[in-house]
Amino acid sequence: MIGVIGGSGIYDMNGLEGAEWREVNSPFGAPSDLILTGTLNGTPIAFLPRHGRGHAHSPSTVPYRANIDTLKRLGVTDVISVGACGSFREAMAPGDFVIVDQYIDRTIQREKSFFGAGCVAHVSVAQPTCTRLGNACASAAEAAGARVHRGGTYLAMEGPQFSTLAESRLYREKWACDVIGMTGMPEAKLAREAELCYASVAMITDYDSWHPDHGEVDVTAIIATLTANAARGKEMVRALPALLGEDRAPCPDGCDHALEYAILTAPDARDPGMLARLDAVAGRVLNRVAE
């Protein structure tokens, strides 16, 4: 089952067969919105607007844990994150798509893990995205007419303000980042904890503030580019079922077994209340231990 998290400008998904907006409850709170479910060419799809329809959530108030948890509860195995971003590279121009493969997390106000006191776990995010899924997104985006860059480092900032010129230069020149956005983290970390394959498609809308010929970020220009990107992003999603195939093979990167050796808390020291909240996210491992 493919889960799609739509960012700014992508608040619905047309063309789903049997489309229905569904309420899904999570012990981590309410997700950003109802979840649109249906099928594309026989493949189950679950679509969630990250900011909610009407764009009610800022990057800092998006309920990231509830969003990932509800997708997992629905049976999602593969998550495609689609969102707007700024570019630090001349060659990565507004309108281009970047298949993100690395992150630098500068967010400071968000819950970043499903685990904690009562059940401690440490997962690896050395390679935070799924290669198989990212390659499929790249091929689908190219087929939709987008110019695609395969690989890029995403600077996740807190927002909601855009970067200062000094910050933009730092991220570009010293930290060697390629794009900047406000929602890539902790979403990618949480997807890994939930053993979901995760790919991030960053749709470039601007050059942040470093570019001498473009100056500060202009929201009006961003919206115009966002509209064109959103149409290609939806076409990309529609092409994914055919590329991914009907059979869900084990992930070659091991995303679907990220918790195999990650939980450190001894079974007799685990908090029952915490375990109940983790029934969807970590049920595969916790149920096996219980048995």
Tab-separated table of C-alpha atoms in Angstrom, residues 17-189:
chain	number	residue	atom	x	y	z
A	17	GLU	CA	-11.014	4.573	-7.629
A	18	GLY	CA	-13.353	4.164	-4.672
A	19	ALA	CA	-12.050	7.386	-3.153
A	20	GLU	CA	-13.101	8.022	0.439
A	21	TRP	CA	-11.906	10.450	3.104
A	22	ARG	CA	-11.456	8.379	6.266
A	23	GLU	CA	-10.958	9.217	9.918
A	24	VAL	CA	-8.170	7.184	11.492
A	25	ASN	CA	-7.439	7.487	15.198
A	26	SER	CA	-3.929	7.485	16.627
A	27	PRO	CA	-2.650	7.306	20.218
A	28	PHE	CA	-0.279	10.111	19.207
A	29	GLY	CA	-3.138	12.523	18.564
A	30	ALA	CA	-5.099	13.553	15.501
A	31	PRO	CA	-3.332	13.513	12.123
A	32	SER	CA	-3.226	16.608	9.926
A	33	ASP	CA	-6.529	15.719	8.263
A	34	LEU	CA	-8.722	12.828	7.243
A	35	ILE	CA	-6.940	10.346	4.981
A	36	LEU	CA	-8.062	9.870	1.393
A	37	THR	CA	-8.019	6.192	0.446
A	38	GLY	CA	-8.682	4.431	-2.838
A	39	THR	CA	-6.852	2.520	-5.540
A	40	LEU	CA	-4.723	3.366	-8.573
A	41	ASN	CA	-4.535	0.586	-11.153
A	42	GLY	CA	-5.442	-1.883	-8.414
A	43	THR	CA	-2.844	-0.620	-5.940
A	44	PRO	CA	-4.173	0.694	-2.606
A	45	ILE	CA	-3.319	4.336	-1.984
A	46	ALA	CA	-3.584	6.461	1.164
A	47	PHE	CA	-3.168	10.210	0.729
A	48	LEU	CA	-2.636	12.640	3.610
A	49	PRO	CA	-2.284	16.424	3.158
A	50	ARG	CA	0.577	17.293	5.492
A	51	HIS	CA	-0.705	20.765	6.335
A	52	GLY	CA	-4.374	19.768	6.157
A	53	ARG	CA	-6.837	20.923	3.552
A	54	GLY	CA	-6.863	24.702	3.669
A	55	HIS	CA	-3.263	24.659	4.968
A	56	ALA	CA	-4.159	24.825	8.660
A	57	HIS	CA	-0.835	23.556	10.052
A	58	SER	CA	2.468	25.409	10.067
A	59	PRO	CA	5.646	23.301	9.679
A	60	SER	CA	6.101	23.311	13.457
A	61	THR	CA	2.544	22.257	14.292
A	62	VAL	CA	2.215	19.388	11.805
A	63	PRO	CA	1.450	16.266	13.918
A	64	TYR	CA	4.253	14.203	12.392
A	65	ARG	CA	3.939	11.240	14.769
A	66	ALA	CA	0.190	10.941	14.313
A	67	ASN	CA	0.567	11.194	10.533
A	68	ILE	CA	3.067	8.345	10.280
A	69	ASP	CA	1.241	6.233	12.863
A	70	THR	CA	-2.113	6.499	11.071
A	71	LEU	CA	-0.567	5.569	7.721
A	72	LYS	CA	1.019	2.519	9.341
A	73	ARG	CA	-2.330	1.559	10.906
A	74	LEU	CA	-3.972	1.660	7.493
A	75	GLY	CA	-1.469	-0.857	6.163
A	76	VAL	CA	0.844	1.505	4.269
A	77	THR	CA	4.219	-0.044	3.425
A	78	ASP	CA	5.788	2.672	1.270
A	79	VAL	CA	5.593	6.429	1.939
A	80	ILE	CA	6.185	9.080	-0.700
A	81	SER	CA	6.760	12.532	0.753
A	82	VAL	CA	6.155	15.397	-1.665
A	83	GLY	CA	6.958	18.946	-0.630
A	84	ALA	CA	8.190	22.359	-1.668
A	85	CYS	CA	11.753	23.469	-1.071
A	86	GLY	CA	14.336	26.136	-1.851
A	87	SER	CA	17.546	25.425	-3.755
A	88	PHE	CA	21.183	26.152	-2.913
A	89	ARG	CA	22.430	25.065	-6.342
A	90	GLU	CA	22.271	27.015	-9.580
A	91	ALA	CA	21.761	23.767	-11.474
A	92	MET	CA	18.809	22.837	-9.275
A	93	ALA	CA	16.361	25.405	-10.579
A	94	PRO	CA	12.798	26.312	-9.640
A	95	GLY	CA	10.502	23.712	-11.178
A	96	ASP	CA	13.042	20.893	-10.797
A	97	PHE	CA	12.493	17.845	-8.575
A	98	VAL	CA	15.156	16.499	-6.205
A	99	ILE	CA	15.098	12.944	-4.866
A	100	VAL	CA	16.461	13.607	-1.389
A	101	ASP	CA	18.871	11.053	0.053
A	102	GLN	CA	20.377	12.902	3.041
A	103	TYR	CA	19.245	15.377	5.710
A	104	ILE	CA	20.650	17.839	8.187
A	105	ASP	CA	18.059	18.348	10.904
A	106	ARG	CA	17.910	21.862	12.360
A	107	THR	CA	14.372	21.610	13.754
A	108	ILE	CA	14.026	22.239	17.482
A	109	GLN	CA	10.328	22.236	18.455
A	110	ARG	CA	9.103	18.816	17.350
A	111	GLU	CA	8.657	15.359	18.836
A	112	LYS	CA	11.158	13.255	16.919
A	113	SER	CA	10.581	9.723	18.146
A	114	PHE	CA	7.763	7.315	18.944
A	115	PHE	CA	9.928	5.815	21.677
A	116	GLY	CA	11.004	7.150	25.057
A	117	ALA	CA	10.812	6.400	28.762
A	118	GLY	CA	9.358	2.921	29.172
A	119	CYS	CA	10.522	1.647	25.806
A	120	VAL	CA	13.812	2.937	24.429
A	121	ALA	CA	14.886	2.312	20.846
A	122	HIS	CA	17.697	3.541	18.607
A	123	VAL	CA	17.331	3.128	14.840
A	124	SER	CA	19.927	3.947	12.226
A	125	VAL	CA	19.186	6.821	9.860
A	126	ALA	CA	22.609	6.815	8.235
A	127	GLN	CA	20.777	6.237	4.955
A	128	PRO	CA	17.438	7.901	5.766
A	129	THR	CA	15.595	7.191	2.522
A	130	CYS	CA	14.765	4.061	0.558
A	131	THR	CA	16.823	3.602	-2.619
A	132	ARG	CA	14.242	1.390	-4.338
A	133	LEU	CA	11.420	3.812	-3.667
A	134	GLY	CA	13.509	6.866	-4.557
A	135	ASN	CA	14.483	5.383	-7.905
A	136	ALA	CA	10.840	4.649	-8.698
A	137	CYS	CA	9.897	8.246	-7.837
A	138	ALA	CA	12.675	9.577	-10.050
A	139	SER	CA	11.539	7.499	-13.020
A	140	ALA	CA	7.902	8.437	-12.460
A	141	ALA	CA	8.722	12.147	-12.151
A	142	GLU	CA	10.769	12.075	-15.347
A	143	ALA	CA	7.892	10.390	-17.137
A	144	ALA	CA	5.651	13.215	-15.859
A	145	GLY	CA	7.928	15.750	-17.560
A	146	ALA	CA	9.908	16.957	-14.569
A	147	ARG	CA	13.621	17.638	-14.571
A	148	VAL	CA	14.904	15.339	-11.847
A	149	HIS	CA	18.066	15.353	-9.748
A	150	ARG	CA	18.782	11.962	-8.201
A	151	GLY	CA	20.280	12.648	-4.788
A	152	GLY	CA	20.571	15.747	-2.647
A	153	THR	CA	21.053	16.878	0.944
A	154	TYR	CA	18.027	18.561	2.523
A	155	LEU	CA	18.484	21.145	5.289
A	156	ALA	CA	15.422	20.911	7.533
A	157	MET	CA	14.825	24.257	9.232
A	158	GLU	CA	12.223	25.058	11.871
A	159	GLY	CA	10.557	28.012	10.155
A	160	PRO	CA	8.036	29.415	9.607
A	161	GLN	CA	10.298	32.298	8.566
A	162	PHE	CA	12.630	31.814	5.607
A	163	SER	CA	16.433	31.911	6.012
A	164	THR	CA	18.515	34.982	6.661
A	165	LEU	CA	21.138	35.675	4.015
A	166	ALA	CA	23.879	34.595	6.432
A	167	GLU	CA	22.113	31.286	7.134
A	168	SER	CA	21.527	30.656	3.452
A	169	ARG	CA	25.216	31.186	2.686
A	170	LEU	CA	26.240	28.952	5.594
A	171	TYR	CA	24.045	26.054	4.484
A	172	ARG	CA	25.158	26.392	0.870
A	173	GLU	CA	28.868	27.156	1.168
A	174	LYS	CA	29.997	25.538	4.422
A	175	TRP	CA	27.540	22.709	4.951
A	176	ALA	CA	27.227	21.709	1.272
A	177	CYS	CA	23.439	21.366	1.410
A	178	ASP	CA	21.482	21.212	-1.837
A	179	VAL	CA	17.930	22.147	-0.840
A	180	ILE	CA	16.138	23.601	2.164
A	181	GLY	CA	12.667	22.944	3.540
A	182	MET	CA	10.658	22.950	6.745
A	183	THR	CA	8.936	19.549	6.872
A	184	GLY	CA	11.430	16.829	5.927
A	185	MET	CA	12.289	16.214	9.554
A	186	PRO	CA	11.280	14.509	11.761
A	187	GLU	CA	9.063	12.829	9.166
A	188	ALA	CA	11.887	10.747	7.693
A	189	LYS	CA	13.111	9.645	11.134
